[in-house]
CSV table of C-alpha atoms in Angstrom, one decimal:
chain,number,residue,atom,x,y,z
G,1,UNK,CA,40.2,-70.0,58.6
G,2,UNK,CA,37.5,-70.0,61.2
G,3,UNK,CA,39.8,-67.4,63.6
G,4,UNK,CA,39.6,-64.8,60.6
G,5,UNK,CA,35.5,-64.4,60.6
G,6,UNK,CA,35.5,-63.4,64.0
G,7,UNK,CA,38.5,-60.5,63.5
G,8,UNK,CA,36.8,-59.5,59.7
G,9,UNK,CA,33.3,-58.6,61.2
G,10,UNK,CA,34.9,-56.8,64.3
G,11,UNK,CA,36.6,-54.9,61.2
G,12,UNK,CA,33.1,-53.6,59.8
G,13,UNK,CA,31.8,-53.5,62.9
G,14,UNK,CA,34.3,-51.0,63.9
G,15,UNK,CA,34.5,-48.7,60.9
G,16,UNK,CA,30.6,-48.2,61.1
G,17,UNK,CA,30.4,-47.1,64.9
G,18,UNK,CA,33.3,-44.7,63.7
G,19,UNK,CA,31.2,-43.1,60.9
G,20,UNK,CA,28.7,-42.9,63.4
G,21,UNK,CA,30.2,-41.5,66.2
G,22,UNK,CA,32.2,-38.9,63.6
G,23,UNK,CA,28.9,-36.8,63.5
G,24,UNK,CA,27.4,-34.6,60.9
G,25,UNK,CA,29.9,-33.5,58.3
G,26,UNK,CA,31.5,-29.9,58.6
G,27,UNK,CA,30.5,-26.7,57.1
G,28,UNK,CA,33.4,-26.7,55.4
G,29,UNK,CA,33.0,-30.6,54.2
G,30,UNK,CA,29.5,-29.8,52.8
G,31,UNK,CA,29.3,-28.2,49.1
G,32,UNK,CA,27.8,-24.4,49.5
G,33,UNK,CA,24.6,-24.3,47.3
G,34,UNK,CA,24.3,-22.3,44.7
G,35,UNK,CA,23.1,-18.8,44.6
G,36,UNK,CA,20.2,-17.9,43.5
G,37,UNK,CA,21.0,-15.7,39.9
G,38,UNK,CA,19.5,-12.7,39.6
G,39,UNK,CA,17.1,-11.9,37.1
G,40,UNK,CA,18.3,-10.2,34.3
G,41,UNK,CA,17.1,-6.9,33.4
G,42,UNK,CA,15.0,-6.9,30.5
G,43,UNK,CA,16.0,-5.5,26.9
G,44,UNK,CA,15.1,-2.0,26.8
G,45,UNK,CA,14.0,-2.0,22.7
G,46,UNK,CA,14.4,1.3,20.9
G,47,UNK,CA,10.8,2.5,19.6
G,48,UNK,CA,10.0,3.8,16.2
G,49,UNK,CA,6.7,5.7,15.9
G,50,UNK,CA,5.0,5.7,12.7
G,51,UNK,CA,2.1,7.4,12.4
G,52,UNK,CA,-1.0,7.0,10.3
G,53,UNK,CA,-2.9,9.9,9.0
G,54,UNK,CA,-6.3,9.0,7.7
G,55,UNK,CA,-8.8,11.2,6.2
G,56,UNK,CA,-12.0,9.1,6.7
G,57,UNK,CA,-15.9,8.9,6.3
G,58,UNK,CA,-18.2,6.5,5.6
G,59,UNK,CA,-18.9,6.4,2.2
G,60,UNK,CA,-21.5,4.8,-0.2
G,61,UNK,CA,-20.9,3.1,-3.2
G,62,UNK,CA,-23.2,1.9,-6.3
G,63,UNK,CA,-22.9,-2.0,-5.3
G,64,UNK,CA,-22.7,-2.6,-1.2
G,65,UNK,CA,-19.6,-4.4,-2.1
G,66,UNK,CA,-17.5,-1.8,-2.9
G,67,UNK,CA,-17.9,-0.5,0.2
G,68,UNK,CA,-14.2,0.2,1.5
G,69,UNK,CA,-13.6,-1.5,4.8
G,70,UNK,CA,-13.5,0.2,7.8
G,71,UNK,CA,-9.6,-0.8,7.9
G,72,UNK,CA,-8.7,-0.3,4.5
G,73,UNK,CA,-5.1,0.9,4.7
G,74,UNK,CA,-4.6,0.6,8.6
G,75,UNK,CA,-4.4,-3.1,8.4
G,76,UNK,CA,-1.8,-2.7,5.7
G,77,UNK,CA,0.3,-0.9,7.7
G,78,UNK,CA,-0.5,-3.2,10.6
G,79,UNK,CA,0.4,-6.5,9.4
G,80,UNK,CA,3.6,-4.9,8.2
G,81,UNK,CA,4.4,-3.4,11.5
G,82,UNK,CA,4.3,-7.3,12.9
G,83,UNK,CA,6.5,-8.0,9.9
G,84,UNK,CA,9.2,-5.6,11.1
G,85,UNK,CA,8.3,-6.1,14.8
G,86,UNK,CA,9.4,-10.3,13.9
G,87,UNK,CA,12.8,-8.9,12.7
G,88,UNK,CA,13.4,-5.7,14.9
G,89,UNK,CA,12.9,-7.3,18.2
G,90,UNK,CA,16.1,-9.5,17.5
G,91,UNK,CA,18.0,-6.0,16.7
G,92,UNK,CA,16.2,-3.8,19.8
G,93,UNK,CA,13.5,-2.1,17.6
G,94,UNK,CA,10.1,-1.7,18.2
G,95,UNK,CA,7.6,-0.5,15.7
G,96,UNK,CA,4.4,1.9,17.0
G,97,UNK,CA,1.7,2.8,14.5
G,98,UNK,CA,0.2,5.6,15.9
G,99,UNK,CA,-3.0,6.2,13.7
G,100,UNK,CA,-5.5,9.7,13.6
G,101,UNK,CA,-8.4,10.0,12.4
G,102,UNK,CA,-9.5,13.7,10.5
G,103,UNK,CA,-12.7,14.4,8.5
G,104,UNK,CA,-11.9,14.6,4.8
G,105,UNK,CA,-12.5,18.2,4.6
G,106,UNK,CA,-10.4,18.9,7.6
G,107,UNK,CA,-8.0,21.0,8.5
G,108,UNK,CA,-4.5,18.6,9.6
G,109,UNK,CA,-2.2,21.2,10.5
G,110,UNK,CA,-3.2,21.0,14.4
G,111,UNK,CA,-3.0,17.5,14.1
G,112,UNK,CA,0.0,16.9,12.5
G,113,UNK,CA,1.4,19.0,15.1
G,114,UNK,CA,0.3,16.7,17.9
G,115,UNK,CA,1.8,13.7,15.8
G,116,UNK,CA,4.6,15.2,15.8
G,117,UNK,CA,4.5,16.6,19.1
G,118,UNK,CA,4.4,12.8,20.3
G,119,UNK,CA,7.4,11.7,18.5
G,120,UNK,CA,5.9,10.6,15.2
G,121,UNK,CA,9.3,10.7,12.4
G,122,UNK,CA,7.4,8.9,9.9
G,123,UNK,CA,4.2,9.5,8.5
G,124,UNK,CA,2.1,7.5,6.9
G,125,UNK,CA,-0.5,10.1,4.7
G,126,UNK,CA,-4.5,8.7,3.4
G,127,UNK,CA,-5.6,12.3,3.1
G,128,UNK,CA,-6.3,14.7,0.4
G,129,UNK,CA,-3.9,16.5,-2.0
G,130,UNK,CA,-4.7,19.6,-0.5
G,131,UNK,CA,-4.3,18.5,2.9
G,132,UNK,CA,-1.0,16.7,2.2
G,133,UNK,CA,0.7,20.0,0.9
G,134,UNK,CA,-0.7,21.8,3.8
G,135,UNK,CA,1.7,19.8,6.3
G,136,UNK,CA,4.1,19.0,3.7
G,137,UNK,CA,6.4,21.9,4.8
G,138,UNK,CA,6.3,21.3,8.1
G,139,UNK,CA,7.3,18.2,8.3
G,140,UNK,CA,10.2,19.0,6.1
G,141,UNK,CA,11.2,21.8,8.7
G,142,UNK,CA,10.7,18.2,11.7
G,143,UNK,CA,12.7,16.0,9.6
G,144,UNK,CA,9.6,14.2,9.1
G,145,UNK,CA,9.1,11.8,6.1
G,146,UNK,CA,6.0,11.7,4.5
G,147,UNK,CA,4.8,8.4,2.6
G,148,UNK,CA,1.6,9.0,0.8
G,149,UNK,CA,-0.3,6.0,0.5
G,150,UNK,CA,-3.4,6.9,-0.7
G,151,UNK,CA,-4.0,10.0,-3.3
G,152,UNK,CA,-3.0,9.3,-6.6
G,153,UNK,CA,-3.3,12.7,-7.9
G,154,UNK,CA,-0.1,14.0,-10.1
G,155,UNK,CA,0.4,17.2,-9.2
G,156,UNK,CA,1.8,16.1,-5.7
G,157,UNK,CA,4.4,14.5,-7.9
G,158,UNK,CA,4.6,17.2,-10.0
G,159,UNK,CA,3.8,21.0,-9.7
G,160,UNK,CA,3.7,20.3,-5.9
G,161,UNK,CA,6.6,17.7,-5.4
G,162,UNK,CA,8.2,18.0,-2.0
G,163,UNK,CA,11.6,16.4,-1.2
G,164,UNK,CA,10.9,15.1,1.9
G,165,UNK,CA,7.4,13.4,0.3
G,166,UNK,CA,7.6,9.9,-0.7
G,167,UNK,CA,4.6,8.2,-3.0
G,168,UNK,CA,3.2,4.5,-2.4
G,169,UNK,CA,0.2,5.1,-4.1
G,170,UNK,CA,0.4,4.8,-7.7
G,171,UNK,CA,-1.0,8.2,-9.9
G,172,UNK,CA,-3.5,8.2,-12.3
G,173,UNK,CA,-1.0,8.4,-15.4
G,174,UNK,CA,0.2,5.2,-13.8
G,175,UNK,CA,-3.0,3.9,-13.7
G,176,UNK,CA,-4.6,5.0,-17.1
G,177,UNK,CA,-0.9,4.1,-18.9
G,178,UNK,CA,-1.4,0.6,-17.6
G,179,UNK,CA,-4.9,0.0,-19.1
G,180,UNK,CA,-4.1,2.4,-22.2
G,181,UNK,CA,-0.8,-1.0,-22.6
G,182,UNK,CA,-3.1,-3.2,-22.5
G,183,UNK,CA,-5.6,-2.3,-25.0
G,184,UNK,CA,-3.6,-1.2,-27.5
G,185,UNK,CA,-1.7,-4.7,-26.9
G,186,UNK,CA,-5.2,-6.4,-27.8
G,187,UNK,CA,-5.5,-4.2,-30.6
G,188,UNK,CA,-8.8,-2.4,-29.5
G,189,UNK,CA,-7.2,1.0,-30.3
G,190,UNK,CA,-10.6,2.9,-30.8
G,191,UNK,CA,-12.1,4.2,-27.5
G,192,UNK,CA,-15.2,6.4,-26.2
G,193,UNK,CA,-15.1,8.0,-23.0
G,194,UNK,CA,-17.6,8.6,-20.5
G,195,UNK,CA,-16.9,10.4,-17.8
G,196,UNK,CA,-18.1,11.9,-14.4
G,197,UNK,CA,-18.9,15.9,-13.0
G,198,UNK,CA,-16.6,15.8,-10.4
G,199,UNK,CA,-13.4,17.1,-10.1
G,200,UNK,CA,-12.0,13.5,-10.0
G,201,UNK,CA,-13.6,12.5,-12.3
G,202,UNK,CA,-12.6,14.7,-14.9
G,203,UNK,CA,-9.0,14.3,-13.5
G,204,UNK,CA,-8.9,10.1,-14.4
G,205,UNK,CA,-10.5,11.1,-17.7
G,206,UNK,CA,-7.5,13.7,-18.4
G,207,UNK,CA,-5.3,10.7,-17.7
G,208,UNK,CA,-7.2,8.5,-20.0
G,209,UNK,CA,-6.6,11.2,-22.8
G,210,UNK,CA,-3.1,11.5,-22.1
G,211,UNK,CA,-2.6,8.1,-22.2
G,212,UNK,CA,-4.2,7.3,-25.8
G,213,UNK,CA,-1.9,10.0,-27.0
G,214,UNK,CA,1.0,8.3,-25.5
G,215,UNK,CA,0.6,4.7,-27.0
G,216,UNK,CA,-1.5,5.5,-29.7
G,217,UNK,CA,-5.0,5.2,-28.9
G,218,UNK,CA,-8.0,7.7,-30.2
G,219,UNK,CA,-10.7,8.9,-28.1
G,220,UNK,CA,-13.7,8.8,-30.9
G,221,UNK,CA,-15.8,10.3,-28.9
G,222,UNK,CA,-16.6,12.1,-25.0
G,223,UNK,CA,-19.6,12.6,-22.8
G,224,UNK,CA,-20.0,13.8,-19.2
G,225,UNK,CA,-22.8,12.1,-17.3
G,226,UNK,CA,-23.7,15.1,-14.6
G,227,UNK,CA,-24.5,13.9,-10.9
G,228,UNK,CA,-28.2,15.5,-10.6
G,229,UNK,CA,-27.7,15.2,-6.1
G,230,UNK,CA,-29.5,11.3,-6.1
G,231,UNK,CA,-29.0,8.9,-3.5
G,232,UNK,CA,-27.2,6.5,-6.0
G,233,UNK,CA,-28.5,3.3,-5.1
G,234,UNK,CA,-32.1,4.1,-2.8
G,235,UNK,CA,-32.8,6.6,-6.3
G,236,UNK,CA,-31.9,3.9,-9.1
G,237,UNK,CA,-33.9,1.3,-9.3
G,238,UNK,CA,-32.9,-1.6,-11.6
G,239,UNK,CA,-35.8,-1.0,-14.5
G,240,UNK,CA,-34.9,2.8,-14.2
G,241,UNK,CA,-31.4,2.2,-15.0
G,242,UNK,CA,-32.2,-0.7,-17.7
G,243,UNK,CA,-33.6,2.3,-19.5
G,244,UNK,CA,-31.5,5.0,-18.7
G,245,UNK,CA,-27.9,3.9,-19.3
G,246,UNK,CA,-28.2,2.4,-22.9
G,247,UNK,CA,-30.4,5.6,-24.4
G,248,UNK,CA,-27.9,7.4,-22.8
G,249,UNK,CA,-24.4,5.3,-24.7
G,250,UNK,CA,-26.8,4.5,-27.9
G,251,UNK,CA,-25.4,8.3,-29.5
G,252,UNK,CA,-22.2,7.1,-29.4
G,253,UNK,CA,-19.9,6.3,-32.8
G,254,UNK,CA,-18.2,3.1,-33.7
G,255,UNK,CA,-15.8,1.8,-31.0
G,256,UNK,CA,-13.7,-0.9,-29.3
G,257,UNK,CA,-14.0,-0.4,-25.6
G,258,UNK,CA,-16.0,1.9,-23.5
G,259,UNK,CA,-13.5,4.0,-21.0
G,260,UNK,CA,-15.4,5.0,-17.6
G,261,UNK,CA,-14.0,8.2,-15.2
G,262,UNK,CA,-16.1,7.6,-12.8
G,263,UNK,CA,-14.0,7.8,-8.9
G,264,UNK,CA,-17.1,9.6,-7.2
G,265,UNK,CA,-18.9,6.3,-7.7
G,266,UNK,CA,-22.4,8.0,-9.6
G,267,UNK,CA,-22.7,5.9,-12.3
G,268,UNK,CA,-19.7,3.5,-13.6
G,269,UNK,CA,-21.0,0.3,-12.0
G,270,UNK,CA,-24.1,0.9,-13.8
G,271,UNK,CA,-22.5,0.7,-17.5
G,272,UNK,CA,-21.1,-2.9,-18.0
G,273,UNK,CA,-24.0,-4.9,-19.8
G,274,UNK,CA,-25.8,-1.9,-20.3
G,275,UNK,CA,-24.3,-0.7,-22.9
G,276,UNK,CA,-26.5,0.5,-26.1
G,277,UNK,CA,-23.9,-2.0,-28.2
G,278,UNK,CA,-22.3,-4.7,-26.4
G,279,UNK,CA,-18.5,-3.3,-25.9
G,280,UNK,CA,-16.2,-4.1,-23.1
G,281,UNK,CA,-16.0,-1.4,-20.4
G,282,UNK,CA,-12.7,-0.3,-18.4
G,283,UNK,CA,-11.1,2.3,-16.5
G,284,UNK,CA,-13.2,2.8,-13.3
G,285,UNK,CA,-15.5,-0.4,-13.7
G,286,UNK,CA,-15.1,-3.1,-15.8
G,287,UNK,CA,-11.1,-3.9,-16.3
G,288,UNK,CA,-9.9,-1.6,-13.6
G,289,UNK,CA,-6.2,-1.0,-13.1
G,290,UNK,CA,-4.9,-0.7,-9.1
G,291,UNK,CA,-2.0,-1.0,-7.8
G,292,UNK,CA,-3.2,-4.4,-5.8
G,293,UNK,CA,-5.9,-7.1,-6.5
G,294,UNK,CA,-7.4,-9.1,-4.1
G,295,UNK,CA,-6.9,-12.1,-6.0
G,296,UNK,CA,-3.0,-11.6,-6.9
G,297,UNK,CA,-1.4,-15.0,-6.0
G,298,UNK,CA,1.5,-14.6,-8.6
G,299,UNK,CA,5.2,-14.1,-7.2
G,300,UNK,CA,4.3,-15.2,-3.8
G,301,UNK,CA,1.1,-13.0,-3.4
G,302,UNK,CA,-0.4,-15.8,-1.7
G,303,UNK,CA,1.7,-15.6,0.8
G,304,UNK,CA,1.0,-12.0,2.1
G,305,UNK,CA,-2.6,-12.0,1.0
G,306,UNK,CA,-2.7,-15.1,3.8
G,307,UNK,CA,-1.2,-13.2,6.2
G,308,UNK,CA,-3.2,-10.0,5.8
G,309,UNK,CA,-6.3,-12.1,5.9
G,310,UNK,CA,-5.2,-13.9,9.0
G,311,UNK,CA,-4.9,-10.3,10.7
G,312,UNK,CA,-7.6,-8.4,9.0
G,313,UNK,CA,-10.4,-11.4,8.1
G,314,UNK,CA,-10.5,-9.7,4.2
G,315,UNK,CA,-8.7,-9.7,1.2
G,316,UNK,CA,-6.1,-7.3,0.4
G,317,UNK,CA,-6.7,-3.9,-1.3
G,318,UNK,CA,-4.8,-1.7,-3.0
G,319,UNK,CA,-4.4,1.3,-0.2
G,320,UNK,CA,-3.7,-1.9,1.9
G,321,UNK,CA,-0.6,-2.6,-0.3
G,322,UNK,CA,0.5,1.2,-0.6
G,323,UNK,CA,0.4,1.7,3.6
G,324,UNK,CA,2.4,-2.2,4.0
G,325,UNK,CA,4.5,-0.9,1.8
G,326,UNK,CA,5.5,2.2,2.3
G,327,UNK,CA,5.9,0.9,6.5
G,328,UNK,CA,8.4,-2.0,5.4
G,329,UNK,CA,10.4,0.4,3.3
G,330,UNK,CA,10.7,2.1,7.0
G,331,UNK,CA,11.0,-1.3,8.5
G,332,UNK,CA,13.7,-2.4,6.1
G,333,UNK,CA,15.8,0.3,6.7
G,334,UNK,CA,16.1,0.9,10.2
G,335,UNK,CA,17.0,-3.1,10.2
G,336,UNK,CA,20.0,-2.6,7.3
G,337,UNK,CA,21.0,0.4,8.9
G,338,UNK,CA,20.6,-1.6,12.7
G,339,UNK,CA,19.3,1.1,14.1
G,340,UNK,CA,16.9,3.9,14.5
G,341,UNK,CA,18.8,6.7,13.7
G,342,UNK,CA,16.6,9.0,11.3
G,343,UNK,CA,19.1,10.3,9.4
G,344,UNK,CA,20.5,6.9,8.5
G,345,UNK,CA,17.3,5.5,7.9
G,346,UNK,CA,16.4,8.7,5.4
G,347,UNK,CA,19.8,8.2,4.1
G,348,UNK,CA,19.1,4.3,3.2
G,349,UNK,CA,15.9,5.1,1.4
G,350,UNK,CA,17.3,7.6,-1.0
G,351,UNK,CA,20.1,5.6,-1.7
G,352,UNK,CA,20.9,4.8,-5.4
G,353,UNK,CA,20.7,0.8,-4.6
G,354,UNK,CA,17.7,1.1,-2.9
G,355,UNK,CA,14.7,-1.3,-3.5
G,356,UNK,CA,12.2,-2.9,-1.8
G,357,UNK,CA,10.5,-6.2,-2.4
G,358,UNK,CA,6.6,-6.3,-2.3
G,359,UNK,CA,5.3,-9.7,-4.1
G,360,UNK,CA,4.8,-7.9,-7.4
G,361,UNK,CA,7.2,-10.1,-9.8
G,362,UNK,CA,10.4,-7.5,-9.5
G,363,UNK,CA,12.5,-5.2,-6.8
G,364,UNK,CA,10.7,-1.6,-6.7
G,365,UNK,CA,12.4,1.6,-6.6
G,366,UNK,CA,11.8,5.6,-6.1
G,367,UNK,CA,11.8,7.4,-9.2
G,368,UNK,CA,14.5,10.0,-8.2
G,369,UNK,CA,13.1,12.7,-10.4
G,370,UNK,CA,9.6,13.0,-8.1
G,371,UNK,CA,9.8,10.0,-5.2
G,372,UNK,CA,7.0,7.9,-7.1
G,373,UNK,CA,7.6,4.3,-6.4
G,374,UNK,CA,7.8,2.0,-9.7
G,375,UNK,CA,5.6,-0.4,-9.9
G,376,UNK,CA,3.4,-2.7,-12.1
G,377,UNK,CA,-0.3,-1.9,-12.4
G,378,UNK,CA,-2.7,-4.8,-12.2
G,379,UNK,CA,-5.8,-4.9,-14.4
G,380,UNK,CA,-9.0,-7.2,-13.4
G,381,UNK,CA,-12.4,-7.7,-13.0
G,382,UNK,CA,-14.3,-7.8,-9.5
G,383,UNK,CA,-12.9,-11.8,-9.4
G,384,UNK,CA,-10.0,-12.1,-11.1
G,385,UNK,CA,-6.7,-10.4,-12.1
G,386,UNK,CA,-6.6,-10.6,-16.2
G,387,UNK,CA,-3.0,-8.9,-16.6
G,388,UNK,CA,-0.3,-7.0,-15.8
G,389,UNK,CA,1.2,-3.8,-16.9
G,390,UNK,CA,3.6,-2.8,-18.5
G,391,UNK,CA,2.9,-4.8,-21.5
G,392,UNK,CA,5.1,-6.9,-23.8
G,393,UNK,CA,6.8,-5.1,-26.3
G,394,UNK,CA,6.5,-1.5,-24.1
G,395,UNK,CA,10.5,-0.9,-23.7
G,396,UNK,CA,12.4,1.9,-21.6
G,397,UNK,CA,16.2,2.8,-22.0
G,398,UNK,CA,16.3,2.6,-17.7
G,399,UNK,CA,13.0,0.6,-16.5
G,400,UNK,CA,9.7,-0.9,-18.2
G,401,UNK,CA,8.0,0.7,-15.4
G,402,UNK,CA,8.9,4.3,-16.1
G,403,UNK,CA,6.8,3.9,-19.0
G,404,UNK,CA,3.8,4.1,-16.8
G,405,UNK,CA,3.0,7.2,-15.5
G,406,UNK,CA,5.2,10.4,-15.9
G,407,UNK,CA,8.6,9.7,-16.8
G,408,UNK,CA,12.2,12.1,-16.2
G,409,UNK,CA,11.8,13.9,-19.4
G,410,UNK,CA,8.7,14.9,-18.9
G,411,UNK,CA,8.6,15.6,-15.1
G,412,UNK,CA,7.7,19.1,-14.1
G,413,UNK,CA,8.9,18.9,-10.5
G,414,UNK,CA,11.5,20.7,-9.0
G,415,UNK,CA,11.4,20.0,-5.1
G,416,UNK,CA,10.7,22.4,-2.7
C-alpha cells in the first residue's frame, strides 16, 4: 500500500506539468465571440396630416367665464391625435395636426391652398359658413375631406351641402329640437322668445320657431332686444341692468319658459333672475343645449373628460368634442382599413356600417341624406347636465336621433 502513494502523486504531478507545458489553447480550440449585431433600421411610419383650420379672435363675453379658451377645439383634436397615435404607431401610422390660424372675416382660399400644398388630406374646418363654401370646391377637386367642427348653421347641410363635407358640429335644428323635447316632455308648452339683432341671433330664434311647430309648442309672444354698439360688461353695471331687463320682459303675456337667441353674447346672461315674473329661461342661457357638457360623466365621459383635462388643464367643450371627433373618425379608419390610403379611408367613412363611438350612450353615424353626424344633444346649466335629448316617447321609423334636427324627408340638399 505504501509503494502506490509514491507512483499516484507522480501521476498528478505529471498530468499538470503536461497541461502546462501544452500552452495556450488554439485558435481553433477557443469559441469565436459573437458579433456585434447591427442596429436595426428604424420603422419608417407612414404620416397622415390633418389639418386644423381655425377662424379665431379674441372675444368677450357677458360673464369672464364664458370666455372660450384659447384652445378650444385644438385640444380636441389634439388629445385625439395621441389617441390614434397610441394605436397607429403599432400599424406604421403617424398622425400630424397641422393647425392655421385666419381672422374671422378672412379670406381662406390662399390658405387652404398652402394646406393643401403641404400635404394636408383632411381638414379639420372652425370657420364661418361663408368661408367653408368658399374652399368647399376645391377641396373636392384635391380629394380633400372636410369635417366641420364648429358652425352649426343649416344651410351648409342644406342649400349648400357638399359631398365631400362632413358635419361634427351639431346645427341649430339639432340644438333647438333637443330643448323644444324637453319642454314639451315637462309639459311647459307655452313659450316667449326673446331674441338678439344679429344675424345669428335671429338664425337660433328661426330654429326655436321651427322647433315649437314641430313638437307642438306655441311661441305666445316675440321681441328683439337691439345691440345699441356697448361694451357689454364695462357699459352694464349691475343696478343698470337690475332695472333694465325686468321693465324690459314685464310686457310680456302669460308663459311657461322664457326662450333666449342670444349667440352674439349682448344680453342673454343678463335674463335669468331677472325676469319681470319668475320663469325658467333656456336656449342660449339658462338650460342650454350643446353638443358636449363639461360635466358629462355618463357612458364613460369620465374617462375622456380626464384625459382631455390631463392634456389641456380644462374641462371639455363642445367644439372640443366636434374637432376629437371628427379626428378619430379619421383615426379609426385609416387603422380598420391598416393603412393610409385616402381612398380607402373615404371609402370606410361612407360606408353603410359605419359608426363611431364618442362616450355619448350609443354608436353615431352620418346621416347619408346631408353628412350630419347623429347625435344626442345635452341640456344643462353652467354646473350640471339636467338631460338628454331625444326625449322619451320621441320615436323615428330609422333612429331617435333623426328626430333632432332636419330629417330625410325634409332635406333640401342635393350635393354638389
Amino acid at each position: 500500500m505504501k509503494s502506490m502513494v509514491p507512483n499516484t502523486l507522480a501521476v498528478f504531478i505529471a498530468l499538470f506539468l503536461a497541461s502546462v507545458n501544452a500552452g495556450p489553447a488554439t485558435s481553433q480550440e477557443v469559441a469565436p465571440a459573437p458579433k456585434a449585431q447591427a442596429a436595426k433600421p428604424e420603422k419608417q411610419l407612414i404620416e397622415i396630416k390633418i389639418g386644423y383650420l381655425r377662424a379665431y379672435e379674441p372675444q368677450l363675453a357677458l360673464s369672464v367665464l364664458d370666455i372660450a379658451p384659447r384652445d378650444e377645439g385644438v385640444a380636441g383634436a389634439n388629445v385625439a391625435l395621441n389617441d390614434n397615435n397610441t394605436t397607429g404607431s403599432f400599424l406604421g401610422q403617424k398622425f400630424v395636426l397641422d393647425v392655421t390660424e385666419v381672422k374671422p372675416d378672412a379670406d381662406v382660399v390662399a390658405v387652404f391652398n398652402e394646406m393643401v400644398a403641404k400635404g394636408d388630406r383632411y381638414l379639420l374646418a372652425d370657420i364661418s359658413a361663408q368661408q367653408l363654401l368658399s374652399i368647399a370646391d376645391i377641396a373636392r377637386d384635391h380629394g380633400v375631406l372636410i369635417f366641420n367642427v364648429g358652425s352649426t348653421d343649416d344651410v351648409l347641410r342644406e342649400e349648400e351641402c357638399r359631398v365631400n363635407v362632413f358635419h361634427t358640429a351639431p346645427t341649430r335644428t339639432m340644438l333647438a329640437d333637443g330643448l323644444a323635447q324637453y319642454l314639451i316632455w315637462k309639459q311647459w308648452p307655452k313659450w316667449a322668445l326673446i331674441y338678439g339683432s344679429h344675424e345669428k341671433d335671429k338664425l337660433f330664434a328661426e330654429a326655436l320657431r321651427r322647433a315649437a311647430t314641430r313638437f307642438g309648442g306655441q311661441i305666445v309672444a316675440e321681441k328683439e332686444f337691439k345691440d345699441t354698439g356697448t361694451a357689454r360688461r364695462t357699459d352694464s353695471g349691475v343696478v343698470q341692468i337690475q332695472r333694465q331687463m325686468p321693465v324690459f320682459t314685464q310686457d310680456l303675456p302669460d308663459h311657461d319658459v322664457l326662450l333666449v337667441a342670444d349667440e352674439s353674447e349682448v344680453f342673454g346672461t343678463y335674463v335669468p333672475f331677472r325676469t319681470w315674473i319668475p320663469r325658467p329661461v333656456a336656449g342660449t342661457a339658462g338650460l342650454i343645449p350643446s353638443g358636449w357638457h363639461p360635466a358629462s360623466e355618463q357612458w364613460g365621459g369620465s374617462q375622456i373628460q380626464n384625459r382631455f383635462a390631463k392634456y389641456a388643464g380644462r374641462r371639455m367643450l363642445s367644439k372640443d368634442m366636434a374637432a376629437w371627433t371628427a379626428a378619430r373618425i379619421l383615426g379609426d379608419a385609416a387603422t380598420r382599413t391598416q393603412g393610409a390610403d385616402p381612398a380607402k379611408i373615404e371609402a370606410f367613412i361612407r360606408a353603410d356600417d359605419f359608426s363611431i363611438a364618442a362616450f355619448k350612450g350609443q354608436k353615431l353615424t352620418f346621416r347619408k341624406w346631408n353628412w350630419q353626424l347623429r347625435q344626442p344633444i345635452f341640456l344643462g346649466d353652467g354646473r350640471s347636465v339636467v338631460t338628454t335629448s331625444p326625449q322619451e316617447g320621441f320615436l323615428h321609423q330609422v333612429s331617435e336621433l333623426d328626430t333632432l334636427g332636419v330629417d330625410q324627408p325634409e332635406t333640401k340638399c342635393h350635393f354638389k
